[in-house]
PDB file of C-alpha atoms in Angstrom:
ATOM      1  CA  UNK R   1      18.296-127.604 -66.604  1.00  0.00           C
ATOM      2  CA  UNK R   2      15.198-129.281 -68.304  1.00  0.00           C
ATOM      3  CA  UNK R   3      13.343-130.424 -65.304  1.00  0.00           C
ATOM      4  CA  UNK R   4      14.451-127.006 -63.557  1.00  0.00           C
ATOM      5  CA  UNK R   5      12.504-124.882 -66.864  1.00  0.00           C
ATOM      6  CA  UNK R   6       9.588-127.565 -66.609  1.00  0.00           C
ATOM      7  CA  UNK R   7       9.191-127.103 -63.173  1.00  0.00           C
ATOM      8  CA  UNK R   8       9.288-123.064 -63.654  1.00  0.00           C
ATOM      9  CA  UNK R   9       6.512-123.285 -66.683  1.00  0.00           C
ATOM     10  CA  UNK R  10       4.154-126.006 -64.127  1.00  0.00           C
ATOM     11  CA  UNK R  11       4.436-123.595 -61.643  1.00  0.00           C
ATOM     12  CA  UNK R  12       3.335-120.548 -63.719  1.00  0.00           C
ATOM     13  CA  UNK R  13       0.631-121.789 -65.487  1.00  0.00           C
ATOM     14  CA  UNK R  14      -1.092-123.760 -62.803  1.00  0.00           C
ATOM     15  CA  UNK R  15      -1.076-119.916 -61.484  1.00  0.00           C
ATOM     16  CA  UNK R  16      -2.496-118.414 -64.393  1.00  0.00           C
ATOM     17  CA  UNK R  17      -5.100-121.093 -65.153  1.00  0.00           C
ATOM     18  CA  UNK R  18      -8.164-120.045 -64.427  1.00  0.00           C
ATOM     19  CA  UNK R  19      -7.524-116.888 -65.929  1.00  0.00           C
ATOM     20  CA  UNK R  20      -6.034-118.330 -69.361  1.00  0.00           C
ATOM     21  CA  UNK R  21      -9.368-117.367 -71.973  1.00  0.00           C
ATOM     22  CA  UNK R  22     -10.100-114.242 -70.817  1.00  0.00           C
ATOM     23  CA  UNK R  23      -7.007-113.122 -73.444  1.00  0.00           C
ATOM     24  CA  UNK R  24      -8.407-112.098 -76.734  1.00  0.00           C
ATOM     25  CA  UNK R  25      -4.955-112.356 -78.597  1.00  0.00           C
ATOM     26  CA  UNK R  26      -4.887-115.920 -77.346  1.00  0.00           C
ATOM     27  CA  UNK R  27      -8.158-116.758 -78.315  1.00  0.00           C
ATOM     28  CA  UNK R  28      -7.381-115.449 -81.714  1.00  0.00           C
ATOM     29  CA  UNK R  29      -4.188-117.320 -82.287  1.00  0.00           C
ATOM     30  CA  UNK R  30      -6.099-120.543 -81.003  1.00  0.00           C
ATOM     31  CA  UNK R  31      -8.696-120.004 -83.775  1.00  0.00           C
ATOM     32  CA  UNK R  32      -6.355-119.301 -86.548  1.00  0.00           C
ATOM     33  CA  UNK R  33      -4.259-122.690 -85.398  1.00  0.00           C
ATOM     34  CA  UNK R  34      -7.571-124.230 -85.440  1.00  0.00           C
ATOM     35  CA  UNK R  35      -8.190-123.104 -88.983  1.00  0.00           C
ATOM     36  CA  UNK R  36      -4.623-123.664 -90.250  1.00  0.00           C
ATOM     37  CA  UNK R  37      -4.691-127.504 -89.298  1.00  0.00           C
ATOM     38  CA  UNK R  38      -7.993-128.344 -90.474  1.00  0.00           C
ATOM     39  CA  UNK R  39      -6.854-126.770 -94.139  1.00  0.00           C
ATOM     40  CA  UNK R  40      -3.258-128.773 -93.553  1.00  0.00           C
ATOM     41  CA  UNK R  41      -4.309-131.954 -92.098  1.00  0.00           C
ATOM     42  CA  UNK R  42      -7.407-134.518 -93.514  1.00  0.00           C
ATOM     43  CA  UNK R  43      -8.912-134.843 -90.229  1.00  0.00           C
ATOM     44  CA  UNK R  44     -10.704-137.942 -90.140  1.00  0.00           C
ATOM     45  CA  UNK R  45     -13.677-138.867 -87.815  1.00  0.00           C
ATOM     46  CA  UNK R  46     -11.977-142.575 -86.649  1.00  0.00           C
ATOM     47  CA  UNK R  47      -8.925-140.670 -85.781  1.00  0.00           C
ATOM     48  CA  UNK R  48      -7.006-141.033 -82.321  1.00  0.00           C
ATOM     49  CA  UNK R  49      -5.457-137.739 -81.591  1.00  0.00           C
ATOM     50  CA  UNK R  50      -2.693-136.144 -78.498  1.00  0.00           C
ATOM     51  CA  UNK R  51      -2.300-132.764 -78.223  1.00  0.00           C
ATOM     52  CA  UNK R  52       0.617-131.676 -76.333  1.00  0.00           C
ATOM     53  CA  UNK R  53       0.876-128.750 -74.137  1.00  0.00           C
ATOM     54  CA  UNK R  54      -3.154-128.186 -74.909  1.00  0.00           C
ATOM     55  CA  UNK R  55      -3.284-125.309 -71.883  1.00  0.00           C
ATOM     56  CA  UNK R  56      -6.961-124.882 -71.399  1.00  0.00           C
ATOM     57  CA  UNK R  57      -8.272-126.595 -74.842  1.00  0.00           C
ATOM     58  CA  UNK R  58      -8.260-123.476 -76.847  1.00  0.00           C
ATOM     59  CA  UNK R  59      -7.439-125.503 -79.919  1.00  0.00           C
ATOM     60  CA  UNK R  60      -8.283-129.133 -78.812  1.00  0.00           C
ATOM     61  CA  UNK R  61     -11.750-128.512 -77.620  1.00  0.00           C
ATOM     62  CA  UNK R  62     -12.620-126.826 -80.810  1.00  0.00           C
ATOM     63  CA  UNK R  63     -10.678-129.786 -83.033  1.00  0.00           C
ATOM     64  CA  UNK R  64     -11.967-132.559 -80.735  1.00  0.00           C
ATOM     65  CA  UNK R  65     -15.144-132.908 -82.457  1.00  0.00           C
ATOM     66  CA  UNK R  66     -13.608-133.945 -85.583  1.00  0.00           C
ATOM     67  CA  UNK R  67     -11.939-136.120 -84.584  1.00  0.00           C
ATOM     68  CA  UNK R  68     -12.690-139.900 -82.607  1.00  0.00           C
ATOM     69  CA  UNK R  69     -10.554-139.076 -79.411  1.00  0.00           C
ATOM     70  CA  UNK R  70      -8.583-136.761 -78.102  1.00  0.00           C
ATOM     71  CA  UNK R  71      -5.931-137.127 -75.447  1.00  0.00           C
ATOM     72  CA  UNK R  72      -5.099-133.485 -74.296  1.00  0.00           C
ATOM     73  CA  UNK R  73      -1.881-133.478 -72.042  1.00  0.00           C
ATOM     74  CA  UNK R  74      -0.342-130.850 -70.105  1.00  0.00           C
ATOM     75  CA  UNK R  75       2.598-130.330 -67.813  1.00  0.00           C
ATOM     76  CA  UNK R  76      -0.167-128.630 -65.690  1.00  0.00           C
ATOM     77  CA  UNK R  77      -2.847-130.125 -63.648  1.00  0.00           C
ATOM     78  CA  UNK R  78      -4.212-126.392 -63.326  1.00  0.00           C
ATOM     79  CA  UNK R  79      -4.533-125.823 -66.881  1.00  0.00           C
ATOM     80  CA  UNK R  80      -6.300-129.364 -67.281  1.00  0.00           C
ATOM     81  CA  UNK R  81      -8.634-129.087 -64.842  1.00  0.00           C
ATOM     82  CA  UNK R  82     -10.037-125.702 -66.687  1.00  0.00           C
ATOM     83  CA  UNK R  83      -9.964-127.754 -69.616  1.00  0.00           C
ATOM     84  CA  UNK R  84     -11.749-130.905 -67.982  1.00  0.00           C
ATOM     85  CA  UNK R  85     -14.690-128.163 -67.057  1.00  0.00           C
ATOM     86  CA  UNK R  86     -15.028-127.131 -70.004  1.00  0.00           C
ATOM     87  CA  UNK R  87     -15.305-130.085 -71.591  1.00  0.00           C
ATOM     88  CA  UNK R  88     -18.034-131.380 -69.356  1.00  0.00           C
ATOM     89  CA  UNK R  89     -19.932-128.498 -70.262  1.00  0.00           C
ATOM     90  CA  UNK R  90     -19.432-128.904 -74.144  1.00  0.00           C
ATOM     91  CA  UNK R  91     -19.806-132.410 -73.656  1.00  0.00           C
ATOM     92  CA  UNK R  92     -16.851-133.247 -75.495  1.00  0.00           C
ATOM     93  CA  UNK R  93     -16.629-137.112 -74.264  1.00  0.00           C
ATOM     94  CA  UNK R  94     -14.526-137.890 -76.605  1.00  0.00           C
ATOM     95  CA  UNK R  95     -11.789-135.611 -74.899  1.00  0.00           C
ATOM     96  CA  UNK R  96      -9.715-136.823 -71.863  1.00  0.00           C
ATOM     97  CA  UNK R  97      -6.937-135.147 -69.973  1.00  0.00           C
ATOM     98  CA  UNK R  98      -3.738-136.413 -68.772  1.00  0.00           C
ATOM     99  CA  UNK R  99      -0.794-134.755 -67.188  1.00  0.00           C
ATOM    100  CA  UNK R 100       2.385-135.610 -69.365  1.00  0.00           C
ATOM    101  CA  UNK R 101       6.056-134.334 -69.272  1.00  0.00           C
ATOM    102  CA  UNK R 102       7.411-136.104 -72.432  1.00  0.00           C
ATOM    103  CA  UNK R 103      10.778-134.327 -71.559  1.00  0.00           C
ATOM    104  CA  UNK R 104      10.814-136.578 -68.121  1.00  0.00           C
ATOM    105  CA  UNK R 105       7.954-139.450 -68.718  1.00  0.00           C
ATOM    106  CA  UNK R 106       7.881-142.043 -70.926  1.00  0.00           C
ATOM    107  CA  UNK R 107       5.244-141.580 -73.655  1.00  0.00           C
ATOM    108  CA  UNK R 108       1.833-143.360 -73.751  1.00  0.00           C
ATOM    109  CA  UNK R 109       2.264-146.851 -75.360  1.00  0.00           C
ATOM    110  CA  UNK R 110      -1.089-145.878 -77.538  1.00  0.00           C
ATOM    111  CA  UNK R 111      -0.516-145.250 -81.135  1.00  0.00           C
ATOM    112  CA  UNK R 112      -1.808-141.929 -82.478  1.00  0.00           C
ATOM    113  CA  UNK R 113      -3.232-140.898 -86.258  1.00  0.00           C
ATOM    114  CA  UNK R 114      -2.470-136.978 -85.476  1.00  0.00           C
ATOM    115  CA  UNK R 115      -0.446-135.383 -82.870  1.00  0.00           C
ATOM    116  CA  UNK R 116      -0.409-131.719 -82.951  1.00  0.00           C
ATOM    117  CA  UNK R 117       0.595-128.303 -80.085  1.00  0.00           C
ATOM    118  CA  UNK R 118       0.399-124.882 -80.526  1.00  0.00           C
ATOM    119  CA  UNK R 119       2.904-122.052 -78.494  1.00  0.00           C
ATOM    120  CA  UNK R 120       4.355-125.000 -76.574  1.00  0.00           C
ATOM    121  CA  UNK R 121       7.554-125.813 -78.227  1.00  0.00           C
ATOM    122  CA  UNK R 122       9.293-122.551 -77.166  1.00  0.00           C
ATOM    123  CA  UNK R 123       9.237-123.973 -73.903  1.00  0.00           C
ATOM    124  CA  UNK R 124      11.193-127.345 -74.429  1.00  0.00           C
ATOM    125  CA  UNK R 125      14.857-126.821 -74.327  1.00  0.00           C
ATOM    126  CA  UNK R 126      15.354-130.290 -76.300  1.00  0.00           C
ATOM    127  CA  UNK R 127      12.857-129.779 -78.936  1.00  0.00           C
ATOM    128  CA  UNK R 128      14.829-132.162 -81.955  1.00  0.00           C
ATOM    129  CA  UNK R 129      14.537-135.276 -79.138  1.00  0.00           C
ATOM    130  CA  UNK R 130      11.185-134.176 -78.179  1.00  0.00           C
ATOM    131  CA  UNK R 131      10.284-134.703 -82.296  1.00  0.00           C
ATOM    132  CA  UNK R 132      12.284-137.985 -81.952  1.00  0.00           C
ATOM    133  CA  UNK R 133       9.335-139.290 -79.168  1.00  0.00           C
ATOM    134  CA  UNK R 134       6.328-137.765 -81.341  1.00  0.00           C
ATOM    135  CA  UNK R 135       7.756-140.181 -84.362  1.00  0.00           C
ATOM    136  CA  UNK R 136       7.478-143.102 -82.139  1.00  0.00           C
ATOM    137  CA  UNK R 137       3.968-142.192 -80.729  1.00  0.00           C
ATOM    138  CA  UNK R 138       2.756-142.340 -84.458  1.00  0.00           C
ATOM    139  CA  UNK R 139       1.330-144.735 -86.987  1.00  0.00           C
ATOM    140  CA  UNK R 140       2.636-145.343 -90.384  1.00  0.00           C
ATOM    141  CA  UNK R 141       1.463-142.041 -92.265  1.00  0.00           C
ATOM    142  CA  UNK R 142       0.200-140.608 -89.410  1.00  0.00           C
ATOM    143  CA  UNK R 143       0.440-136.496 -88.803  1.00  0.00           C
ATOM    144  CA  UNK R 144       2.126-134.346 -86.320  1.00  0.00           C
ATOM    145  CA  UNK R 145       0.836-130.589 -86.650  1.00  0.00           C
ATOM    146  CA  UNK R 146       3.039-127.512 -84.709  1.00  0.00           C
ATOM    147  CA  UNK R 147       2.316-124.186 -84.093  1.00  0.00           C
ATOM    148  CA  UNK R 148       4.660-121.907 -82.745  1.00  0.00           C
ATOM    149  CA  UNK R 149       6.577-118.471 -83.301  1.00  0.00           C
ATOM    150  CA  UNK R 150       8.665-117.593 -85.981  1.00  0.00           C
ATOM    151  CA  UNK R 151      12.439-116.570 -84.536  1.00  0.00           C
ATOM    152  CA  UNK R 152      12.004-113.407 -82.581  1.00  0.00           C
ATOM    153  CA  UNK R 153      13.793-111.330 -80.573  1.00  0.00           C
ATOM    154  CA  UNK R 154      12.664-112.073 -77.346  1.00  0.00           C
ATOM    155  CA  UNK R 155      10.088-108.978 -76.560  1.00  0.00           C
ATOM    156  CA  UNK R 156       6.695-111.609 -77.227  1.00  0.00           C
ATOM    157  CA  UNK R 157       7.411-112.809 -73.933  1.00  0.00           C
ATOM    158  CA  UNK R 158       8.030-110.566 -70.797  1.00  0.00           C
ATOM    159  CA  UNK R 159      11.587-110.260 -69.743  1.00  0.00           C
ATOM    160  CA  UNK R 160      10.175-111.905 -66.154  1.00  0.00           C
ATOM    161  CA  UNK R 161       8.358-114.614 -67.738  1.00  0.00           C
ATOM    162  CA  UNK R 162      10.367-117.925 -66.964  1.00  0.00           C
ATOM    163  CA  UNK R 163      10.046-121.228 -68.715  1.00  0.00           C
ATOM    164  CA  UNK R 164      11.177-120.131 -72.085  1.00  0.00           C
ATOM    165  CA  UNK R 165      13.535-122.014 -73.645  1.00  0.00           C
ATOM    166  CA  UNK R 166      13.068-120.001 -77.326  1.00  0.00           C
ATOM    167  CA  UNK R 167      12.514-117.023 -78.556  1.00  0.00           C
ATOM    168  CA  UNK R 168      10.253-118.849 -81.691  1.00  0.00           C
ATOM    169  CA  UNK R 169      12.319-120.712 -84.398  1.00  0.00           C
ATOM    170  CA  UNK R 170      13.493-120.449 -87.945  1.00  0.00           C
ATOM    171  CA  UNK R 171      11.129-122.319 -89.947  1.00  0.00           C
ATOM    172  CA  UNK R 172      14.096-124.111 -92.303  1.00  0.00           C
ATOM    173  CA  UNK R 173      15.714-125.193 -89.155  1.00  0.00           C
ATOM    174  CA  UNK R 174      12.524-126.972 -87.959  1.00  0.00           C
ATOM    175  CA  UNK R 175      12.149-128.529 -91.183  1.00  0.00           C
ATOM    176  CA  UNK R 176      15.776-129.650 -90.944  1.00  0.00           C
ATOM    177  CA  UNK R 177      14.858-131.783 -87.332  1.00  0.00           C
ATOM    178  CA  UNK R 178      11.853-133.088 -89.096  1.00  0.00           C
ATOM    179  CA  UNK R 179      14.085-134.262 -91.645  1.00  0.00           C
ATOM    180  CA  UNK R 180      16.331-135.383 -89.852  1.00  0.00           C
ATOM    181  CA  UNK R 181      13.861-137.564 -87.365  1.00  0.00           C
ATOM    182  CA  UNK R 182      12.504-139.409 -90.688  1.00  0.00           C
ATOM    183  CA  UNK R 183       9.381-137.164 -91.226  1.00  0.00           C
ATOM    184  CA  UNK R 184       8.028-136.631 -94.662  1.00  0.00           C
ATOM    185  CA  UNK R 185       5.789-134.086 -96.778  1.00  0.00           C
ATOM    186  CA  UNK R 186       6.324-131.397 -94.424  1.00  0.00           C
ATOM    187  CA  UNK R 187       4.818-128.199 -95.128  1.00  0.00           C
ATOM    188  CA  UNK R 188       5.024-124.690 -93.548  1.00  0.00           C
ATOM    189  CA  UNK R 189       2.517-121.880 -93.324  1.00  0.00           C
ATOM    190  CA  UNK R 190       1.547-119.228 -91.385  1.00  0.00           C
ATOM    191  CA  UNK R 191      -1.286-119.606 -88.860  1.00  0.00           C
ATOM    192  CA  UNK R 192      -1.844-116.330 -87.383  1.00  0.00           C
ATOM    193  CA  UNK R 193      -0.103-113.188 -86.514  1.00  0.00           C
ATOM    194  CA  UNK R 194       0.223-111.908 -83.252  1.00  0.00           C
ATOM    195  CA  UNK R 195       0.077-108.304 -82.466  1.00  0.00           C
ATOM    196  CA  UNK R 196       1.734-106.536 -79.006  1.00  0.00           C
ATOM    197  CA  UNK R 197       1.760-102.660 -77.521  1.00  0.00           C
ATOM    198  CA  UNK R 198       4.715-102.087 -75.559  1.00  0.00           C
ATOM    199  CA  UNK R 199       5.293 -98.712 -74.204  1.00  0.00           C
ATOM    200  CA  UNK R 200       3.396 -97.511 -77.193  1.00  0.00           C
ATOM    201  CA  UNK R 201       4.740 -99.321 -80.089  1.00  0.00           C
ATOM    202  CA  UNK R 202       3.201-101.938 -81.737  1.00  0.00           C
ATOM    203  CA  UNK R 203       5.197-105.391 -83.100  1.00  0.00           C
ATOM    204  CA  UNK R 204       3.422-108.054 -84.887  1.00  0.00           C
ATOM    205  CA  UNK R 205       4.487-111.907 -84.468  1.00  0.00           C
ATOM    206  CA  UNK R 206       3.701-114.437 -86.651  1.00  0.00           C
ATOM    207  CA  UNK R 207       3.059-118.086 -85.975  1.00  0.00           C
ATOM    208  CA  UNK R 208       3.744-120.719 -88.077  1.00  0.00           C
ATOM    209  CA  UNK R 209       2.066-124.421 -88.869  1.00  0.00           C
ATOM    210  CA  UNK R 210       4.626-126.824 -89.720  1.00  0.00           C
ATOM    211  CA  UNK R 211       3.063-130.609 -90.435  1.00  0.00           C
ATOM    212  CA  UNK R 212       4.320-133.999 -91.709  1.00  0.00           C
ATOM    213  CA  UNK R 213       4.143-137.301 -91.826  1.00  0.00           C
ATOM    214  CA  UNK R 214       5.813-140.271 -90.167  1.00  0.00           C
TER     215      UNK R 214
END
């Protein structure tokens, strides 16, 4: 079922790339993530950093200068190689790419200071194990950073759209898998709220950003 759903969202979004940032809602939720973790999280310059699920770098490519290095990892080579364009144009050096199912692949045996994603757990089916790997990908004290939708009831996402594996999550249950993988000082806020107009009425979603600490 997992590799069937990861295979669905690979195939979607290497589809939708190239026309990913041309969405002002997502640009705005990008930027508010952006602004949430930098007022959660003392980035530091010597930092190593993963993002995973980083899409097209809406909210890497704007932390990556804070930070020493930034491995941005996707599911989808289409995604990355927008994101690999852009940041040869920025010239964001200190950013590299690499595609990475952490739901089928064994993580990177580098050590990371921060690990953060934004709108990509709702499409992990397994998201408590998926914490479980993040733990081990951290040092002592280091951060992990998530962004995602509060519970829902399924109408942020098109009833067609496949890959989704939640509609958002209850912020206490999160908390609880945190918990329960060994993370401490976790914190919840909200990042942004998301506004959609569907057959004329208007629903607003927020989006949380839950951190901690190994």
């Amino acid at each position: 079922m997992s590799s069937l759903l990861q295979d669905s969202n690979r195939q979607r979004f290497d589809t939708i790339a190239a026309d990913w940032d041309d969405s002002p809602m997502r640009r705005a939720m990008a930027g508010g993530v952006v602004t949430a973790i930098a007022a959660a999280v003392p980035l530091q310059a010597q930092w190593q950093a993963l993002e995973y699920g980083c899409g097209t770098g809406l909210v890497g490519a704007q932390l990556a200068p804070r930070l020493r290095h930034l491995l941005a990892c996707d599911l989808s080579p289409g995604m990355l190689a927008v994101l690999d364009e852009k940041a040869r144009a920025a010239g964001l050096d200190n950013l590299h790419t690499r595609v990475l199912d952490l739901t089928r692949e064994a993580p990177p045996a580098q050590r990371f200071d921060l690990i953060f994603s934004s709108m990509t757990l709702h499409h992990i089916p397994d998201v408590p194990a998926l914490l479980k790997v993040f733990h081990g990908m951290l040092v002592p004290g280091g951060w992990v950073a998530l962004a995602d939708l509060d519970a829902e009831d399924g109408s942020f996402h098109n009833p067609d759209v496949p890959g989704v594996a939640h509609h958002g999550f209850e912020r206490a249950e999160l908390t609880r898998w945190l918990q329960a993988t060994g993370f401490r000082d976790i914190s919840a806020r909200t990042a942004h709220t998301a506004e959609k107009t569907r057959a004329g009425k208007t629903a607003q979603y927020p989006i949380f950003l839950i951190t901690a600490r190994r």
